[in-house]
Coordinates of C-alpha atoms and ligand atoms in Angstrom, one line a residue:
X26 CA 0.0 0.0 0.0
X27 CA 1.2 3.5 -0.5
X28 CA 0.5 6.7 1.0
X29 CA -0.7 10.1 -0.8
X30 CA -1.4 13.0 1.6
X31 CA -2.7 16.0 -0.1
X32 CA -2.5 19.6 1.7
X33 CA -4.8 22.1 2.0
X34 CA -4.3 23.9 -1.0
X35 CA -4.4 20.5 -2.6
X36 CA -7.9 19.9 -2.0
X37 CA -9.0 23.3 -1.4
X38 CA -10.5 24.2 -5.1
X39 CA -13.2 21.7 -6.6
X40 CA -10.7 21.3 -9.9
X41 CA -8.0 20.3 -7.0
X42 CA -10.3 17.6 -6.1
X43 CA -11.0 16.7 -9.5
X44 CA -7.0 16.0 -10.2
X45 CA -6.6 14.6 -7.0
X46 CA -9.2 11.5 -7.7
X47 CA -6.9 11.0 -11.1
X48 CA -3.7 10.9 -9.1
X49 CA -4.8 8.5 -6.5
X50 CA -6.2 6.1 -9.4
X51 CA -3.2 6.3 -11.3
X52 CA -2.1 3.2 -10.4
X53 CA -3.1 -0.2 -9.4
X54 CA -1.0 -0.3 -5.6
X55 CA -3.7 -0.2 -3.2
X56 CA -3.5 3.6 -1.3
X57 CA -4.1 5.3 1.9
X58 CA -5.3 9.2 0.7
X59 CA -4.8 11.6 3.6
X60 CA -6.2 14.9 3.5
X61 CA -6.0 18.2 5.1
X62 CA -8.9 20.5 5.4
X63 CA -9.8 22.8 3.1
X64 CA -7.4 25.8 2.7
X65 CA -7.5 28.2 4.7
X66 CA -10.6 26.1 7.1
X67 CA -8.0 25.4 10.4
X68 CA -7.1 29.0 10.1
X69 CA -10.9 30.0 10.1
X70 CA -11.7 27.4 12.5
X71 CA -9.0 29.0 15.0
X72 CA -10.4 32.2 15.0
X73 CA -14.0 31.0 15.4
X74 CA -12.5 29.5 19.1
X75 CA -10.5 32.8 19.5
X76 CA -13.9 34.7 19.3
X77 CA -15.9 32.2 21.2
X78 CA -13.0 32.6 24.1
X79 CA -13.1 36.6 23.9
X80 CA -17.3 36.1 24.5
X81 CA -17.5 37.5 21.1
X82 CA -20.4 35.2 19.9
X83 CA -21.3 38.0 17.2
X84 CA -18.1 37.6 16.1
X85 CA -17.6 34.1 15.8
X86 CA -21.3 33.4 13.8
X87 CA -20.1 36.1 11.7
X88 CA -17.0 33.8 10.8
X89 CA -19.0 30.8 10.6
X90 CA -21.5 32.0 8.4
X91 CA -18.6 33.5 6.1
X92 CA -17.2 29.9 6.1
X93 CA -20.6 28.4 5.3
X94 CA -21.1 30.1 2.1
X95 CA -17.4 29.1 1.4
X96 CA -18.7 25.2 1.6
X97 CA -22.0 25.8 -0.2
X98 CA -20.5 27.4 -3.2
X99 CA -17.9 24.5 -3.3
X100 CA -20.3 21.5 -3.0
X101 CA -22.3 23.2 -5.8
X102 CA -19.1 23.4 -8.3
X103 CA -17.6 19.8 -6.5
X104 CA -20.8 17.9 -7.4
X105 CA -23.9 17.6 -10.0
X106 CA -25.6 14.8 -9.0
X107 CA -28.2 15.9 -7.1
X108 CA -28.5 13.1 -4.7
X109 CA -24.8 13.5 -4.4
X110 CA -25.0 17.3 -3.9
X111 CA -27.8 16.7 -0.8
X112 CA -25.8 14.1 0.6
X113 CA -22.7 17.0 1.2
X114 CA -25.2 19.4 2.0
X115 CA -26.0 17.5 4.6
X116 CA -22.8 16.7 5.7
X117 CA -22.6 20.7 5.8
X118 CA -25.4 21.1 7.9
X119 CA -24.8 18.7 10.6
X120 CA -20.9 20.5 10.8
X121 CA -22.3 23.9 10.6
X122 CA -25.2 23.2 13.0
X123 CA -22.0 21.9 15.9
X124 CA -20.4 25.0 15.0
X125 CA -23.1 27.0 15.4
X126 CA -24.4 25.1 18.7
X127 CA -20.2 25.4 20.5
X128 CA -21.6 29.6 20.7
X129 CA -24.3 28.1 23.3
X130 CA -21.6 26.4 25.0
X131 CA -19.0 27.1 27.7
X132 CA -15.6 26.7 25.1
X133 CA -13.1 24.3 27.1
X134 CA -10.1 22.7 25.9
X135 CA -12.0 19.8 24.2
X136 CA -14.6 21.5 23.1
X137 CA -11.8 23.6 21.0
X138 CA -10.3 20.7 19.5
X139 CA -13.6 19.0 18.3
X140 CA -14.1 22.9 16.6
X141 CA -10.7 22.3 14.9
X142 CA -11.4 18.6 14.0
X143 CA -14.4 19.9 11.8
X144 CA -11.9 20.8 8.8
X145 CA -10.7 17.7 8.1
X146 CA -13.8 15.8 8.8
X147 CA -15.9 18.2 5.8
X148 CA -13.0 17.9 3.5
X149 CA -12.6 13.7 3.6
X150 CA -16.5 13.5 3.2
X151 CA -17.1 15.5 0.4
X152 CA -14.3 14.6 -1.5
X153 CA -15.5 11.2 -0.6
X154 CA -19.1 12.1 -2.6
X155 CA -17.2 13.2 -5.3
X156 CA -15.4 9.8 -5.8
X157 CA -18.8 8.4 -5.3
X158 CA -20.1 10.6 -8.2
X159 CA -17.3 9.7 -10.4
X160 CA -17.5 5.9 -9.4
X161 CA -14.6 5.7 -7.9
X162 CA -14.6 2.8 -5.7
X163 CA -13.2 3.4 -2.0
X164 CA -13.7 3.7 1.7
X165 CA -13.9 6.3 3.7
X166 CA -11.7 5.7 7.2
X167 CA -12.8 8.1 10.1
X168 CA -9.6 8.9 11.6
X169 CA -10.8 8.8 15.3
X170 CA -11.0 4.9 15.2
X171 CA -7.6 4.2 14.4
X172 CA -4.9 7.6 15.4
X173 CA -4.4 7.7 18.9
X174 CA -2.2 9.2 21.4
X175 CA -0.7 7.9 24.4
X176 CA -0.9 9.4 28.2
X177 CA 2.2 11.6 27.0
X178 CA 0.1 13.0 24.0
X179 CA 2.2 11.5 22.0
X180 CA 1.5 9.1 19.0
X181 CA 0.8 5.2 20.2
X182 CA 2.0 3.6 17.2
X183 CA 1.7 0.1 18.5
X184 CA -2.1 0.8 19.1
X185 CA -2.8 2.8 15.9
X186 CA -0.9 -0.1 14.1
X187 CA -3.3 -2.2 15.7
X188 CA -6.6 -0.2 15.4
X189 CA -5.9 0.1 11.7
X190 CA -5.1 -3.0 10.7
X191 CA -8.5 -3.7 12.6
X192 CA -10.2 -1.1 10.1
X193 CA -8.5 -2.2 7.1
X194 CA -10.0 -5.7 8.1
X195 CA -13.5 -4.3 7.4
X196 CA -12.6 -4.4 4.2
X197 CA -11.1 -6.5 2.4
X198 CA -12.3 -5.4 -1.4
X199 CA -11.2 -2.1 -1.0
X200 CA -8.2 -0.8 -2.9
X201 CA -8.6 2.9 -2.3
X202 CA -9.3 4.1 1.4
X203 CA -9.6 7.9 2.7
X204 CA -9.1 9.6 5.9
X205 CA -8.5 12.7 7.5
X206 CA -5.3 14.2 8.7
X207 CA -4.2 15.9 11.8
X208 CA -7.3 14.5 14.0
X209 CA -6.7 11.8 16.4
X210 CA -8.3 11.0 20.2
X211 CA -6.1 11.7 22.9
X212 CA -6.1 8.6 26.3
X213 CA -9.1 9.8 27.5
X214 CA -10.8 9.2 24.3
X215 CA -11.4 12.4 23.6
X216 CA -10.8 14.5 19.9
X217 CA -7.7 15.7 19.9
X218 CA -5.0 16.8 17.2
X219 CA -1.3 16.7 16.2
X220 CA -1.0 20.3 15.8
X221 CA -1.5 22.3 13.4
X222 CA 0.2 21.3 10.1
X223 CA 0.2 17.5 11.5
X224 CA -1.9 15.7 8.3
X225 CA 1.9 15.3 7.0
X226 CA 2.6 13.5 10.4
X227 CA -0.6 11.4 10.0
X228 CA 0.6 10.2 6.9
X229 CA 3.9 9.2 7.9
X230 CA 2.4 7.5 11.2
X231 CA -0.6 5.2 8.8
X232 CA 2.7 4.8 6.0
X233 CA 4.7 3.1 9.7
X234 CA 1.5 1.2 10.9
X235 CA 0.5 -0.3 7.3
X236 CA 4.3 -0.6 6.3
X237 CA 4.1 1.3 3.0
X238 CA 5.9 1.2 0.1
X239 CA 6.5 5.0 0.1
X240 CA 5.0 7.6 1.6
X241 CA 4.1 10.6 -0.7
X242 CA 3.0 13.8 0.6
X243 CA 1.7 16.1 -2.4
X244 CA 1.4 20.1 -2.0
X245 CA 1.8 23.2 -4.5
X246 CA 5.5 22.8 -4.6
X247 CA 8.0 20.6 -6.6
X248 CA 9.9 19.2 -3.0
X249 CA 12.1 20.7 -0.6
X250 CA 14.5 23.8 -2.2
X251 CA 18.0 24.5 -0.8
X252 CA 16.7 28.1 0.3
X253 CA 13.0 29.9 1.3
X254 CA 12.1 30.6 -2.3
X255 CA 9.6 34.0 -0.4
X256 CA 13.0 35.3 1.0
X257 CA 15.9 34.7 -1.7
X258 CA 14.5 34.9 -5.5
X259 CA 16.9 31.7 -7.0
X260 CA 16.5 28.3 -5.4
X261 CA 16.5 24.9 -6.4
X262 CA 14.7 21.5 -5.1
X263 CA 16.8 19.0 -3.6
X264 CA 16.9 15.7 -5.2
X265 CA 17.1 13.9 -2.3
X266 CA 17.6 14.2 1.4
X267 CA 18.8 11.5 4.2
X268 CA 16.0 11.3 6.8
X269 CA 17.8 12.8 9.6
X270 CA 18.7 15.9 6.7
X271 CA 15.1 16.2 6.4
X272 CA 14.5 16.3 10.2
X273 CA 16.8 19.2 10.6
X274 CA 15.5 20.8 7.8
X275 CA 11.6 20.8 8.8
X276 CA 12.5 21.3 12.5
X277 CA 15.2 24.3 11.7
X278 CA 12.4 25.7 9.5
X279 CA 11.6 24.4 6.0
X280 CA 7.7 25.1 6.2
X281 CA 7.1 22.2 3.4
X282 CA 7.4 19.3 5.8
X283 CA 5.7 19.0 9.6
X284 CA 9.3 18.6 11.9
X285 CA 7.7 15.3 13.9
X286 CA 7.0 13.7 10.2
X287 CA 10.4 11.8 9.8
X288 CA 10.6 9.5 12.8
X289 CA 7.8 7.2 12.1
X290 CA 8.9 6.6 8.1
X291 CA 12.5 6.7 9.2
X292 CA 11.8 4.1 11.8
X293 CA 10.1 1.5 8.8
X294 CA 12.4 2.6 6.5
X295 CA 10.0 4.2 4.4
X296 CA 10.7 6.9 1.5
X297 CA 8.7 9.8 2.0
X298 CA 8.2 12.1 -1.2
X299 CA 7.4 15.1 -1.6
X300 CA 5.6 16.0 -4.6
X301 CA 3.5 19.1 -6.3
X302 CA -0.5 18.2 -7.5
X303 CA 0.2 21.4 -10.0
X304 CA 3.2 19.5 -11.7
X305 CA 2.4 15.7 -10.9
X306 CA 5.2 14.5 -13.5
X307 CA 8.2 16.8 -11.4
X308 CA 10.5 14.6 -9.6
X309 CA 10.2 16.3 -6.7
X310 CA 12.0 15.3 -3.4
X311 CA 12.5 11.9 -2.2
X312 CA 13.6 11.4 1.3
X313 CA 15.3 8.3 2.4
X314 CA 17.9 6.5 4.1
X315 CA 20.7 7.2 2.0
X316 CA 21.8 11.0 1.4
X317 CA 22.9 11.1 -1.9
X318 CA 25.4 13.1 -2.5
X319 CA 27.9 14.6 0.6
X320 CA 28.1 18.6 1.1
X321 CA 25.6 21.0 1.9
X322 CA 22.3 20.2 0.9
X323 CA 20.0 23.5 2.2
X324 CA 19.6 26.3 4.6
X325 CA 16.2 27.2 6.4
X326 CA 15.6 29.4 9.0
X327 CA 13.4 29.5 12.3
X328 CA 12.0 32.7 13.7
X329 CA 10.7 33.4 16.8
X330 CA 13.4 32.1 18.5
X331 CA 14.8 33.7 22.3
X332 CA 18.2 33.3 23.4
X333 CA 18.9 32.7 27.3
X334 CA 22.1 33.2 28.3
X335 CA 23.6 31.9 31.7
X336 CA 26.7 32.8 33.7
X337 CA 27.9 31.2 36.9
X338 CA 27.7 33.2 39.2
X339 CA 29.8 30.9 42.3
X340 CA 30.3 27.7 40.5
X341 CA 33.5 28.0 37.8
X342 CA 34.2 24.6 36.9
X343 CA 31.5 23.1 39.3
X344 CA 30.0 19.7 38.2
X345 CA 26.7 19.7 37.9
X346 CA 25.6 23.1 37.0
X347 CA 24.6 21.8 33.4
X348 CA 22.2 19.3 35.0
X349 CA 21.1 22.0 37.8
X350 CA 20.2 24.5 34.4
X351 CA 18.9 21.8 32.3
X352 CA 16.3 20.1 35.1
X353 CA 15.1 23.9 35.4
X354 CA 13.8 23.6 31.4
X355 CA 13.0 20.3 32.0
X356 CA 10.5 21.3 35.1
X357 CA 9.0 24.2 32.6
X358 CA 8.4 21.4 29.5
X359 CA 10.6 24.1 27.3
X360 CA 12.5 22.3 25.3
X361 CA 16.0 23.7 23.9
X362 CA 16.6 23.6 20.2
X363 CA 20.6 25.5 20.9
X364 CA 23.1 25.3 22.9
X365 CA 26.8 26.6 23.8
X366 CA 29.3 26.5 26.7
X367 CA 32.1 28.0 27.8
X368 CA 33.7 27.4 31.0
X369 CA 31.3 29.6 32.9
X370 CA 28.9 30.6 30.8
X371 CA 25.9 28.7 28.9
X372 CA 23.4 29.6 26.5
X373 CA 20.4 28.0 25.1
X374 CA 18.1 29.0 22.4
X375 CA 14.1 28.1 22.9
X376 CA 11.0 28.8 20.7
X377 CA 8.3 28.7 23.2
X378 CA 8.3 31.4 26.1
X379 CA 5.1 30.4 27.9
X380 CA 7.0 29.8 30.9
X381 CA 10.4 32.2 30.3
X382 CA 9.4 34.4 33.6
X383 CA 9.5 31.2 36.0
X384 CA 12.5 30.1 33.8
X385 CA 14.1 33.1 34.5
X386 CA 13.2 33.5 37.9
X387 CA 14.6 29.8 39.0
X388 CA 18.0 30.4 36.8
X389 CA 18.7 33.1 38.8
X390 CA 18.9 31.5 42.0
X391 CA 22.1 29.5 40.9
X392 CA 23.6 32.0 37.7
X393 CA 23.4 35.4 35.8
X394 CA 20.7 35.3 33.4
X395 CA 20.4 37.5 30.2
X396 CA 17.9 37.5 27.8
X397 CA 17.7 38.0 24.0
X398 CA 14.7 38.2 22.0
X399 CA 13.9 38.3 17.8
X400 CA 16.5 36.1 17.0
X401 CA 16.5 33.7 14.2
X402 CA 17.9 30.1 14.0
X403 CA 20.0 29.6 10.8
X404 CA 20.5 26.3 10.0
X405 CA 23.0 25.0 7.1
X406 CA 22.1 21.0 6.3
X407 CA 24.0 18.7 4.9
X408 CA 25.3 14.5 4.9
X409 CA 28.9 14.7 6.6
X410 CA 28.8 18.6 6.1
X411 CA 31.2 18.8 9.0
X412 CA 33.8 16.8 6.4
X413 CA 33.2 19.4 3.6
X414 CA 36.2 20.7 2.4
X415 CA 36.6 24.7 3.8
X416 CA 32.6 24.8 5.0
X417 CA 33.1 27.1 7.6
X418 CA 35.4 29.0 6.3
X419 CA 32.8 29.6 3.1
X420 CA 30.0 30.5 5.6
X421 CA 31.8 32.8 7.9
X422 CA 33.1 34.8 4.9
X423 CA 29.9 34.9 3.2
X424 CA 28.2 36.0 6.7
X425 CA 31.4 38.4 7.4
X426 CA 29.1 41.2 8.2
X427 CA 26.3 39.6 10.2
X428 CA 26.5 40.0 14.1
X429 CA 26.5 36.4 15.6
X430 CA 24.3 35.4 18.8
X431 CA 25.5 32.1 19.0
X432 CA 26.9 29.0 16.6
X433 CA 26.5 25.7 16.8
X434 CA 29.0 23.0 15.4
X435 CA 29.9 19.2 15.7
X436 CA 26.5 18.6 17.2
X437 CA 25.1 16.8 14.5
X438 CA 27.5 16.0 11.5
X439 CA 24.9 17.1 9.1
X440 CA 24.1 20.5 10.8
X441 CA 25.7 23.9 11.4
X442 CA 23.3 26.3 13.3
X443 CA 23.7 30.0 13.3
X444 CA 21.1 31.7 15.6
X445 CA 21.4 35.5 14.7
X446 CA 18.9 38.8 15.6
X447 CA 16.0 38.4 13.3
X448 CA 17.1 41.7 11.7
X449 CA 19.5 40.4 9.5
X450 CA 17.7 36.7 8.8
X451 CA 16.8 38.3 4.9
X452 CA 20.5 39.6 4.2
X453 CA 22.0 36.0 5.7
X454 CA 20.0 33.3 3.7
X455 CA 20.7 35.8 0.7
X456 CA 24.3 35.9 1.3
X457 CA 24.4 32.2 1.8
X458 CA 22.8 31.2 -1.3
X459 CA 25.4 32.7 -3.3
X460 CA 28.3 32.2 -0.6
X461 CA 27.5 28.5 -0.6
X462 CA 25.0 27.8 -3.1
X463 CA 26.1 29.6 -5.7
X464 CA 22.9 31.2 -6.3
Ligands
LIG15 N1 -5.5 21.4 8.7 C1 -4.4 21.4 9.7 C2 -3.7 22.7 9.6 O1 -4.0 23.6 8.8 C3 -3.5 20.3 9.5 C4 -2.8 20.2 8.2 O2 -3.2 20.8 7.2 O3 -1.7 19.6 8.1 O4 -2.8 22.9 10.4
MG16 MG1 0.8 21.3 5.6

């Protein structure tokens, strides 16, 4: 069985749709079609809860109702048959009706996730009435029986390998089977998510469980490029990427792949493409054990990123003082993406500052802290990029003029992290991709 995950500008447009259903019939390997919601639907769908939180019910029918027409005028250019076309209109109503019903409810945590599960759940039915219409066998898979998360909120692949197989037992005569993205149930049992973006981390989770042959995730570009194509105007798509290259490059920042995607495919040994619905025949990127070719492979760049750095205050040279900083992130669930010593002196870089006050306040019991915000992770990826020939020396002179927070070497032999004020993240990547690229 293979995989095809299509993303929300994939399905969002009825003629989308239309080239979808040709792509997943293209051949005769039975297939697992993931899809997002609708374009632009989570965003919509967040802002609906946003409102509902403020108490601005005016506010969020006003959205809803916006997003209605949005679904009406699609079924009506998705499908002709008119038994076909009141099947989705009922499949709108009974999702519009919840959404209209959450305004006469308290919103709590799990009522916001069942608001944000209503994307994916429209999408996967209608398109599943326009393979109906066009006689497209198939079966249409609800998600919440099969993706589940441990107590950790993490992924249980041993029981969604389990539960699926379990579903895919149902039926047996099926060669084509759809189901949504993103949308699990948590271990209370209740609707819950992979966050936002995480259809591409579905995928890769179903392509472990089922053991696929490849898992191909399809969006409007052709694969991963060495550079952000909005920020630098030349860049090129990699061929190919090792899976751990890929990791670095969707957590550092590539936007085309969901950071978590890689472990579950990695673990099977599965390739994961990445592919573009507008140029189906492009070779895209393929993604797989082997690297391909040695050197550096790509740059991307994460903002939103706050540097904390940590002096010693008493203990120079005392053991320990790592583990006493560390247990303090540990304590807050903030996880740390950087990191640099000296001898008395640390600093860390973290991308989530929900708890950087208590952070803060418990570092400074035991060092100096200082804190530096806007700054931008700048990530250079390659296979044994540490063994290129003169790397560093290439990057530093190409970067000559761009103040440095902190850099990151010999941590990973396939990565060299720059984090630098957000200021000068435009300038850098450009001056990369002709320092290194040649672009
Ligand atoms: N629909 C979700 C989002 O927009 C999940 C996804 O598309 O991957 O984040
Ligand atoms: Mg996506």
């Amino acid at each position: 069985m293979k995989i095809m995950k299509f993303g929300g500008t994939s399905v969002g447009k009825p003629e989308r749709m239309r080239q979808i259903a040709q792509l997943i019939t293209a051949d005769k390997e039975p297939v697992m079609v993931v899809l997002s919601a609708l374009s632009g639907t989570t965003n919509a769908l967040v802002e609906i809860s946003h409102r509902l939180a403020a108490s601005d019910k005016e506010g969020a029918s006003e959205k809803i109702a916006i997003l209605e027409k949005h679904y009406q005028n699609f079924i009506h250019d998705l499908l002709q048959e008119a038994t076909l076309l009141a099947m989705a209109n009922e499949v709108l109503n009974e999702h519009f009706e919840f959404l209209r019903i959450t305004q006469k409810i308290s919103l709590s945590d799990a009522l916001n996730k069942d608001i944000l599960a209503q994307g994916e759940l429209m999408s996967t039915k209608l398109f599943s009435l326009f393979l109906e219409q066009s006689k497209i066998d198939h079966a249409l898979l609800p998600a919440l029986d099969f993706m589940s998360l441990d107590q950790n909120e993490e992924p249980d692949l041993v029981l969604i390998q389990e539960k699926l197989n379990g579903v895919l037992a149902n039926h047996p005569n099926k060669n084509i089977f759809v189901t949504q993205g993103y949308i699990c149930r948590n271990a209370k049992g209740e609707v819950d998510n992979l966050k936002r973006g995480g259809s591409d981390y579905t995928a890769s989770l179903i392509a472990a469980a089922v053991k696929a042959t490849v898992c191909e995730i399809w969006t409007d570009i052709d694969g991963m490029h060495n550079n952000d194509p909005r920020v630098v105007d030349k860049t090129v798509a990699i061929e190919q990427l090792s899976f751990d290259e890929a990791a670095e490059l969707a957590y550092f920042g590539a936007k085309i792949l969901h950071p978590t995607c890689i472990w579950p495919a990695q673990q099977e040994n599965i390739p994961v493409k990445l592919l573009n619905t507008m140029e189906p025949k492009a070779p895209g990127t393929v993604i797989m054990k082997e690297a391909g070719t040695v050197g550096v492979k790509a740059v991307a760049a994460k903002d939103d990123i706050i540097a904390v750095k940590i002096k010693s205050t008493r203990m120079l040279l005392a053991y320990g003082f790592l583990r006493k900083i560390f247990e303090v992130f540990e304590k807050y669930k903030t996880s740390i993406d950087m990191i640099t010593t000296s001898e008395v002196a640390v600093s860390v870089s973290i991308d989530n500052d929900m708890h950087l006050n208590e952070i803060i306040t418990e570092l400074s019991n035991i060092a100096s802290v200082e804190v530096e915000k806007n700054q931008t992770i700048v990530s250079i990826v390659g296979n044994e990029i540490a063994k290129t020939d003169a790397v560093l020396n290439k990057l530093f002179q190409a970067i000559n003029e761009v103040p440095i927070t902190m850099v990151s070497y010999g941590g990973s032999p396939h990565n060299i992290s720059l984090l630098i004020p957000s200021e000068h993240k435009t300038k850098t990547l450009q001056l990369i991709n002709k320092g290194l690229f040649n672009l």
